[in-house]
């Protein structure tokens, strides 16, 4: 682990500037969540609508105590899955110092405890939590490598904390725990595992055609070219995305996994979408992806990305 880089990131963040950070899901564009200045900058860099609140990242539950109200469901899920790819929507405490710009003046906060060791080391050194939406331009594909972040922001970001490729490759699963548990966004943690731990009904409010979480706008995760799903015909020059390797290899064929492994497919999804765009294909057709486990999250992202 490069401690000098972590020190450098801290110095920039202490000055209320932004730094891109690695997480196990996707890279985040981070700033001091207690600072209006830093949070405003995040919105500006991402070109993100002000109405779309930011996820705030903490090192551990202890640090969260002064900002949010806990309940039993939260404690159960925290013990089982944190640090990890799950985000909780909780009520903010009245005297919390979280920037009003981060929450868009809401009474709730989305919180996460990322697992990536470099970012955990950084969070441990800070005396504030980090607001960090995914480090991509608003409505576009998330970044799973430092080079993706550089492609989107160039020199506009002061520093990217290098952490290699994100191991999960899909954003966290968001669960609203204020009342009856409700999944607002499918993600890197399968909902069946969440249900098992809570041992009660968990609503899934994630219809891609309806907006549940403020940021779940119809078009999202878009590579910038049209995508069609479950298509049979492939037009000339069109990129074709498969879940596994096909017998026939063609220059416009792209494979999410060698043998249809859904974890591997999740890890590769965003890099391959970016690659297809770089290779100048004008559109993408997707061959059916199994709608189970992480396949559900992959399909969710592709459906949203297809609303081009
Ligand atoms: O894995 C992740 O969650 C990554 C990494 C960097 O942590 N972050 C991420 O952030 O995906 P972002 O901003 O791209 O997506 C966060 C989603 C948005 O759709 C936003 O609307 C929703 O979380 N959100 C934020 N605050 C919320 C709140 N108080 N209530 C409901 N949804 C909220
Ligand atoms: Mg995002």
Tab-separated table of C-alpha atoms and ligand atoms in Angstrom:
chain	number	residue	atom	x	y	z
A	1	UNK	CA	0.000	0.000	0.000
A	2	UNK	CA	1.361	3.396	-0.995
A	3	UNK	CA	1.139	5.485	2.184
A	4	UNK	CA	2.506	8.601	0.469
A	5	UNK	CA	-0.501	8.568	-1.881
A	6	UNK	CA	-2.917	8.249	1.041
A	7	UNK	CA	-1.200	11.185	2.743
A	8	UNK	CA	-1.465	13.230	-0.417
A	9	UNK	CA	-5.172	12.408	-0.774
A	10	UNK	CA	-5.746	13.467	2.848
A	11	UNK	CA	-4.001	16.782	2.321
A	12	UNK	CA	-6.174	17.621	-0.690
A	13	UNK	CA	-9.376	16.518	1.074
A	14	UNK	CA	-8.449	18.546	4.193
A	15	UNK	CA	-8.426	21.580	1.872
A	16	UNK	CA	-12.013	20.812	0.786
A	17	UNK	CA	-10.912	19.747	-2.679
A	18	UNK	CA	-11.968	16.512	-4.422
A	19	UNK	CA	-10.057	13.249	-4.866
A	20	UNK	CA	-11.115	10.095	-6.726
A	21	UNK	CA	-10.993	7.050	-4.455
A	22	UNK	CA	-11.028	3.331	-5.206
A	23	UNK	CA	-13.773	1.167	-3.744
A	24	UNK	CA	-14.616	-2.498	-4.224
A	25	UNK	CA	-17.780	-1.518	-6.149
A	26	UNK	CA	-16.724	1.398	-8.380
A	27	UNK	CA	-14.433	4.443	-7.998
A	28	UNK	CA	-15.903	7.375	-6.060
A	29	UNK	CA	-15.439	11.123	-6.464
A	30	UNK	CA	-14.830	12.118	-2.861
A	31	UNK	CA	-14.952	15.269	-0.754
A	32	UNK	CA	-15.396	16.212	2.909
A	33	UNK	CA	-19.087	15.496	3.624
A	34	UNK	CA	-19.137	18.207	6.337
A	35	UNK	CA	-17.972	20.881	3.892
A	36	UNK	CA	-20.413	22.796	1.666
A	37	UNK	CA	-17.535	23.844	-0.546
A	38	UNK	CA	-16.313	20.287	-1.163
A	39	UNK	CA	-19.841	18.944	-1.783
A	40	UNK	CA	-20.674	21.738	-4.235
A	41	UNK	CA	-17.500	20.870	-6.159
A	42	UNK	CA	-18.533	17.238	-6.488
A	43	UNK	CA	-21.842	18.234	-8.124
A	44	UNK	CA	-20.080	20.617	-10.454
A	45	UNK	CA	-17.408	18.143	-11.579
A	46	UNK	CA	-19.933	15.374	-12.245
A	47	UNK	CA	-22.486	17.758	-13.821
A	48	UNK	CA	-24.930	16.146	-11.421
A	49	UNK	CA	-28.367	17.654	-10.715
A	50	UNK	CA	-28.390	19.275	-7.256
A	51	UNK	CA	-31.533	17.323	-6.386
A	52	UNK	CA	-29.646	14.027	-6.437
A	53	UNK	CA	-28.111	13.502	-2.963
A	54	UNK	CA	-24.671	12.021	-2.305
A	55	UNK	CA	-23.754	8.759	-0.564
A	56	UNK	CA	-21.541	9.338	2.463
A	57	UNK	CA	-18.719	6.899	3.280
A	58	UNK	CA	-17.605	6.087	6.838
A	59	UNK	CA	-14.801	4.025	8.331
A	60	UNK	CA	-17.059	2.346	10.885
A	61	UNK	CA	-20.307	2.517	12.858
A	62	UNK	CA	-18.650	4.531	15.636
A	63	UNK	CA	-18.056	7.448	13.276
A	64	UNK	CA	-21.671	7.355	12.094
A	65	UNK	CA	-23.170	7.765	15.576
A	66	UNK	CA	-23.201	11.542	15.572
A	67	UNK	CA	-24.842	11.799	12.136
A	68	UNK	CA	-27.560	9.109	11.915
A	69	UNK	CA	-30.218	7.282	13.913
A	70	UNK	CA	-29.737	3.496	13.994
A	71	UNK	CA	-32.274	0.678	14.278
A	72	UNK	CA	-32.062	-3.115	14.698
A	73	UNK	CA	-32.232	-3.868	10.993
A	74	UNK	CA	-29.258	-1.593	10.435
A	75	UNK	CA	-27.214	-3.224	13.203
A	76	UNK	CA	-27.945	-6.726	11.835
A	77	UNK	CA	-26.939	-5.835	8.284
A	78	UNK	CA	-23.917	-3.832	9.419
A	79	UNK	CA	-22.609	-6.779	11.442
A	80	UNK	CA	-23.042	-9.181	8.567
A	81	UNK	CA	-21.999	-7.181	5.499
A	82	UNK	CA	-19.857	-4.226	6.498
A	83	UNK	CA	-17.482	-3.124	5.284
A	84	UNK	CA	-18.978	-4.103	1.926
A	85	UNK	CA	-21.181	-3.303	-1.071
A	86	UNK	CA	-24.335	-2.155	0.760
A	87	UNK	CA	-25.682	1.385	1.270
A	88	UNK	CA	-28.221	2.218	3.996
A	89	UNK	CA	-30.762	5.023	3.914
A	90	UNK	CA	-31.199	6.242	7.505
A	91	UNK	CA	-32.628	9.302	9.281
A	92	UNK	CA	-30.166	12.093	9.910
A	93	UNK	CA	-29.744	13.375	13.457
A	94	UNK	CA	-30.851	16.990	13.920
A	95	UNK	CA	-27.410	18.162	14.995
A	96	UNK	CA	-25.516	16.311	12.259
A	97	UNK	CA	-22.842	18.362	10.508
A	98	UNK	CA	-23.403	16.736	7.106
A	99	UNK	CA	-23.514	19.436	4.417
A	100	UNK	CA	-27.014	20.410	3.296
A	101	UNK	CA	-25.725	20.298	-0.257
A	102	UNK	CA	-24.807	16.619	0.108
A	103	UNK	CA	-28.351	15.700	1.159
A	104	UNK	CA	-30.209	18.356	-0.841
A	105	UNK	CA	-31.794	19.443	2.481
A	106	UNK	CA	-33.319	15.985	3.035
A	107	UNK	CA	-33.800	14.456	6.479
A	108	UNK	CA	-32.197	11.198	5.358
A	109	UNK	CA	-28.679	10.095	4.545
A	110	UNK	CA	-27.377	7.259	2.361
A	111	UNK	CA	-24.348	5.747	4.122
A	112	UNK	CA	-21.796	3.153	3.167
A	113	UNK	CA	-18.709	1.482	4.637
A	114	UNK	CA	-16.455	0.609	1.707
A	115	UNK	CA	-14.197	-2.428	1.945
A	116	UNK	CA	-11.295	-1.424	-0.293
A	117	UNK	CA	-8.204	-1.452	2.020
A	118	UNK	CA	-6.692	1.767	0.615
A	119	UNK	CA	-9.877	3.750	1.067
A	120	UNK	CA	-10.388	2.263	4.523
A	121	UNK	CA	-6.902	3.403	5.482
A	122	UNK	CA	-7.710	6.881	4.170
A	123	UNK	CA	-11.072	7.068	5.992
A	124	UNK	CA	-9.373	6.044	9.225
A	125	UNK	CA	-7.021	9.020	8.999
A	126	UNK	CA	-9.746	11.608	8.353
A	127	UNK	CA	-11.828	13.365	10.973
A	128	UNK	CA	-14.820	13.653	8.650
A	129	UNK	CA	-16.718	11.182	6.418
A	130	UNK	CA	-16.448	11.286	2.617
A	131	UNK	CA	-19.316	12.184	0.317
A	132	UNK	CA	-18.573	10.165	-2.821
A	133	UNK	CA	-20.869	9.466	-5.727
A	134	UNK	CA	-19.535	7.241	-8.480
A	135	UNK	CA	-16.583	8.908	-10.257
A	136	UNK	CA	-18.150	9.295	-13.702
A	137	UNK	CA	-20.017	12.055	-15.503
A	138	UNK	CA	-23.696	12.113	-14.518
A	139	UNK	CA	-25.838	9.479	-16.319
A	140	UNK	CA	-22.785	7.724	-17.794
A	141	UNK	CA	-21.062	4.391	-17.078
A	142	UNK	CA	-19.297	4.163	-13.696
A	143	UNK	CA	-15.509	3.948	-13.437
A	144	UNK	CA	-13.841	0.722	-12.306
A	145	UNK	CA	-10.232	1.805	-12.979
A	146	UNK	CA	-8.228	4.971	-12.395
A	147	UNK	CA	-7.896	5.281	-16.193
A	148	UNK	CA	-11.719	5.391	-16.542
A	149	UNK	CA	-11.783	8.286	-14.070
A	150	UNK	CA	-9.069	10.071	-16.053
A	151	UNK	CA	-11.011	9.530	-19.297
A	152	UNK	CA	-14.067	11.252	-17.799
A	153	UNK	CA	-12.465	14.118	-15.891
A	154	UNK	CA	-8.945	14.631	-17.271
A	155	UNK	CA	-7.066	17.213	-15.232
A	156	UNK	CA	-10.202	18.569	-13.578
A	157	UNK	CA	-9.646	16.178	-10.661
A	158	UNK	CA	-6.621	17.074	-8.554
A	159	UNK	CA	-5.721	13.501	-7.628
A	160	UNK	CA	-6.806	9.908	-8.232
A	161	UNK	CA	-5.898	7.526	-5.454
A	162	UNK	CA	-4.768	4.398	-7.318
A	163	UNK	CA	-6.374	1.188	-6.096
A	164	UNK	CA	-6.378	-1.153	-9.099
A	165	UNK	CA	-9.514	-2.513	-10.709
A	166	UNK	CA	-12.665	-2.576	-8.550
A	167	UNK	CA	-13.206	-6.182	-7.497
A	168	UNK	CA	-17.031	-6.182	-7.714
A	169	UNK	CA	-17.537	-3.733	-10.579
A	170	UNK	CA	-21.190	-2.840	-9.841
A	171	UNK	CA	-22.416	-0.127	-7.453
A	172	UNK	CA	-23.601	-0.988	-3.939
A	173	UNK	CA	-27.091	-2.293	-3.200
A	174	UNK	CA	-29.162	0.497	-1.595
A	175	UNK	CA	-31.579	-0.449	1.172
A	176	UNK	CA	-33.932	2.051	2.791
A	177	UNK	CA	-34.225	1.055	6.468
A	178	UNK	CA	-36.386	3.894	7.776
A	179	UNK	CA	-39.563	1.801	7.893
A	180	UNK	CA	-40.128	-1.573	6.276
A	181	UNK	CA	-36.856	-2.516	4.562
A	182	UNK	CA	-36.954	-1.577	0.909
A	183	UNK	CA	-34.343	-2.083	-1.808
A	184	UNK	CA	-33.995	1.141	-3.832
A	185	UNK	CA	-31.206	-0.015	-6.133
A	186	UNK	CA	-30.014	-3.512	-6.980
A	187	UNK	CA	-26.262	-3.745	-6.641
A	188	UNK	CA	-23.179	-5.748	-5.794
A	189	UNK	CA	-24.801	-7.479	-2.808
A	190	UNK	CA	-27.567	-9.903	-3.732
A	191	UNK	CA	-30.950	-9.037	-2.221
A	192	UNK	CA	-31.550	-12.675	-1.205
A	193	UNK	CA	-28.652	-12.375	1.262
A	194	UNK	CA	-30.145	-9.225	2.766
A	195	UNK	CA	-33.541	-10.942	3.144
A	196	UNK	CA	-31.919	-13.902	4.851
A	197	UNK	CA	-30.256	-11.769	7.520
A	198	UNK	CA	-33.306	-9.592	8.207
A	199	UNK	CA	-35.572	-12.621	8.172
A	200	UNK	CA	-38.594	-10.565	7.133
A	201	UNK	CA	-40.227	-9.211	4.033
A	202	UNK	CA	-38.007	-6.909	1.998
A	203	UNK	CA	-39.729	-4.755	-0.615
A	204	UNK	CA	-37.995	-4.234	-3.901
A	205	UNK	CA	-38.777	-0.822	-5.259
A	206	UNK	CA	-36.497	-0.919	-8.191
A	207	UNK	CA	-38.568	-0.994	-11.351
A	208	UNK	CA	-36.153	0.562	-13.847
A	209	UNK	CA	-39.074	2.291	-15.494
A	210	UNK	CA	-40.068	4.043	-12.266
A	211	UNK	CA	-37.874	6.399	-10.295
A	212	UNK	CA	-37.450	5.213	-6.689
A	213	UNK	CA	-34.198	6.745	-5.476
A	214	UNK	CA	-33.682	10.355	-6.601
A	215	UNK	CA	-30.769	9.265	-8.768
A	216	UNK	CA	-32.570	6.419	-10.468
A	217	UNK	CA	-33.384	8.525	-13.506
A	218	UNK	CA	-34.501	6.580	-16.515
A	219	UNK	CA	-31.300	6.991	-18.489
A	220	UNK	CA	-28.318	5.973	-16.434
A	221	UNK	CA	-25.125	3.942	-16.782
A	222	UNK	CA	-25.087	4.877	-20.459
A	223	UNK	CA	-22.030	4.203	-22.633
A	224	UNK	CA	-23.256	6.994	-24.934
A	225	UNK	CA	-24.494	4.747	-27.777
A	226	UNK	CA	-27.820	2.891	-28.145
A	227	UNK	CA	-28.173	-0.530	-26.500
A	228	UNK	CA	-30.872	-3.053	-27.332
A	229	UNK	CA	-31.609	-6.048	-25.170
A	230	UNK	CA	-32.214	-9.693	-26.020
A	231	UNK	CA	-31.842	-8.853	-29.709
A	232	UNK	CA	-31.592	-11.651	-32.247
A	233	UNK	CA	-30.352	-9.775	-35.304
A	234	UNK	CA	-26.950	-8.138	-35.326
A	235	UNK	CA	-26.463	-5.241	-37.715
A	236	UNK	CA	-23.131	-4.863	-39.510
A	237	UNK	CA	-20.494	-3.262	-37.294
A	238	UNK	CA	-22.754	-3.373	-34.290
A	239	UNK	CA	-21.112	-4.615	-31.090
A	240	UNK	CA	-22.620	-7.776	-29.653
A	241	UNK	CA	-22.344	-8.462	-25.943
A	242	UNK	CA	-22.409	-12.083	-24.725
A	243	UNK	CA	-22.432	-13.476	-21.196
A	244	UNK	CA	-19.942	-16.184	-22.214
A	245	UNK	CA	-17.372	-16.960	-24.878
A	246	UNK	CA	-18.876	-18.095	-28.182
A	247	UNK	CA	-17.390	-20.721	-30.502
A	248	UNK	CA	-17.159	-18.212	-33.274
A	249	UNK	CA	-14.902	-15.208	-32.604
A	250	UNK	CA	-15.558	-11.950	-34.433
A	251	UNK	CA	-14.108	-8.482	-34.001
A	252	UNK	CA	-17.498	-7.097	-32.918
A	253	UNK	CA	-18.137	-9.845	-30.322
A	254	UNK	CA	-17.502	-9.012	-26.658
A	255	UNK	CA	-17.659	-11.488	-23.746
A	256	UNK	CA	-18.512	-10.571	-20.172
A	257	UNK	CA	-17.113	-13.856	-18.892
A	258	UNK	CA	-15.337	-16.910	-20.280
A	259	UNK	CA	-17.914	-19.361	-19.011
A	260	UNK	CA	-20.944	-17.311	-17.975
A	261	UNK	CA	-19.756	-16.677	-14.414
A	262	UNK	CA	-21.925	-13.800	-13.188
A	263	UNK	CA	-19.371	-12.375	-10.733
A	264	UNK	CA	-16.774	-12.187	-13.494
A	265	UNK	CA	-19.381	-10.678	-15.818
A	266	UNK	CA	-20.227	-8.003	-13.222
A	267	UNK	CA	-16.547	-7.147	-12.826
A	268	UNK	CA	-16.126	-6.724	-16.578
A	269	UNK	CA	-19.411	-5.026	-17.505
A	270	UNK	CA	-18.458	-1.343	-17.299
A	271	UNK	CA	-14.939	-1.781	-18.752
A	272	UNK	CA	-16.383	-3.615	-21.742
A	273	UNK	CA	-19.092	-0.977	-22.309
A	274	UNK	CA	-16.379	1.682	-22.269
A	275	UNK	CA	-14.203	-0.384	-24.624
A	276	UNK	CA	-17.053	-0.827	-27.114
A	277	UNK	CA	-17.533	2.940	-27.217
A	278	UNK	CA	-13.775	3.489	-27.677
A	279	UNK	CA	-13.736	0.986	-30.527
A	280	UNK	CA	-16.244	3.251	-32.268
A	281	UNK	CA	-19.179	0.879	-32.584
A	282	UNK	CA	-22.376	2.839	-33.164
A	283	UNK	CA	-24.655	0.569	-31.134
A	284	UNK	CA	-24.737	-2.550	-28.952
A	285	UNK	CA	-26.974	-5.603	-28.920
A	286	UNK	CA	-27.035	-7.756	-25.824
A	287	UNK	CA	-27.648	-11.510	-25.882
A	288	UNK	CA	-29.799	-12.723	-23.013
A	289	UNK	CA	-28.155	-12.688	-19.586
A	290	UNK	CA	-29.566	-15.022	-16.876
A	291	UNK	CA	-31.791	-13.036	-14.523
A	292	UNK	CA	-30.496	-14.520	-11.265
A	293	UNK	CA	-27.958	-13.451	-8.623
A	294	UNK	CA	-25.761	-10.627	-9.893
A	295	UNK	CA	-27.314	-11.193	-13.334
A	296	UNK	CA	-30.322	-9.244	-11.999
A	297	UNK	CA	-28.119	-6.223	-11.306
A	298	UNK	CA	-26.388	-6.536	-14.686
A	299	UNK	CA	-29.775	-6.641	-16.439
A	300	UNK	CA	-31.009	-3.688	-14.379
A	301	UNK	CA	-28.019	-1.584	-15.509
A	302	UNK	CA	-28.402	-2.640	-19.148
A	303	UNK	CA	-32.130	-1.836	-19.150
A	304	UNK	CA	-31.414	1.646	-17.784
A	305	UNK	CA	-28.543	2.129	-20.224
A	306	UNK	CA	-30.864	1.152	-23.098
A	307	UNK	CA	-33.134	4.179	-22.500
A	308	UNK	CA	-30.838	6.202	-24.733
B	1	LIG	O1	-21.085	1.601	-4.784
B	1	LIG	C1	-21.516	2.739	-4.664
B	1	LIG	O2	-22.578	2.978	-4.083
B	1	LIG	C2	-20.683	3.874	-5.259
B	1	LIG	C3	-19.356	3.935	-4.500
B	1	LIG	C4	-18.484	5.080	-4.955
B	1	LIG	O3	-19.619	4.005	-3.147
B	1	LIG	N1	-21.384	5.114	-5.211
B	1	LIG	C5	-22.456	5.387	-5.997
B	1	LIG	O4	-22.951	6.672	-5.848
B	1	LIG	O5	-22.937	4.602	-6.787
B	1	LIG	P1	-23.988	7.340	-6.850
B	1	LIG	O6	-24.118	8.733	-6.360
B	1	LIG	O7	-23.564	7.158	-8.221
B	1	LIG	O8	-25.318	6.599	-6.563
B	1	LIG	C6	-25.939	6.791	-5.310
B	1	LIG	C7	-27.402	6.657	-5.392
B	1	LIG	C8	-28.046	7.730	-6.241
B	1	LIG	O9	-28.966	7.092	-7.103
B	1	LIG	C9	-28.763	8.616	-5.219
B	1	LIG	O10	-29.947	9.170	-5.722
B	1	LIG	C10	-29.054	7.637	-4.105
B	1	LIG	O11	-27.916	6.823	-4.063
B	1	LIG	N2	-29.202	8.340	-2.815
B	1	LIG	C11	-28.340	9.173	-2.225
B	1	LIG	N3	-28.847	9.659	-1.074
B	1	LIG	C12	-30.073	9.111	-0.929
B	1	LIG	C13	-31.116	9.204	0.048
B	1	LIG	N4	-30.971	9.983	1.115
B	1	LIG	N5	-32.237	8.494	-0.149
B	1	LIG	C14	-32.391	7.687	-1.233
B	1	LIG	N6	-31.441	7.538	-2.195
B	1	LIG	C15	-30.306	8.243	-2.046
B	2	LIG	MG1	-23.580	6.801	-10.175
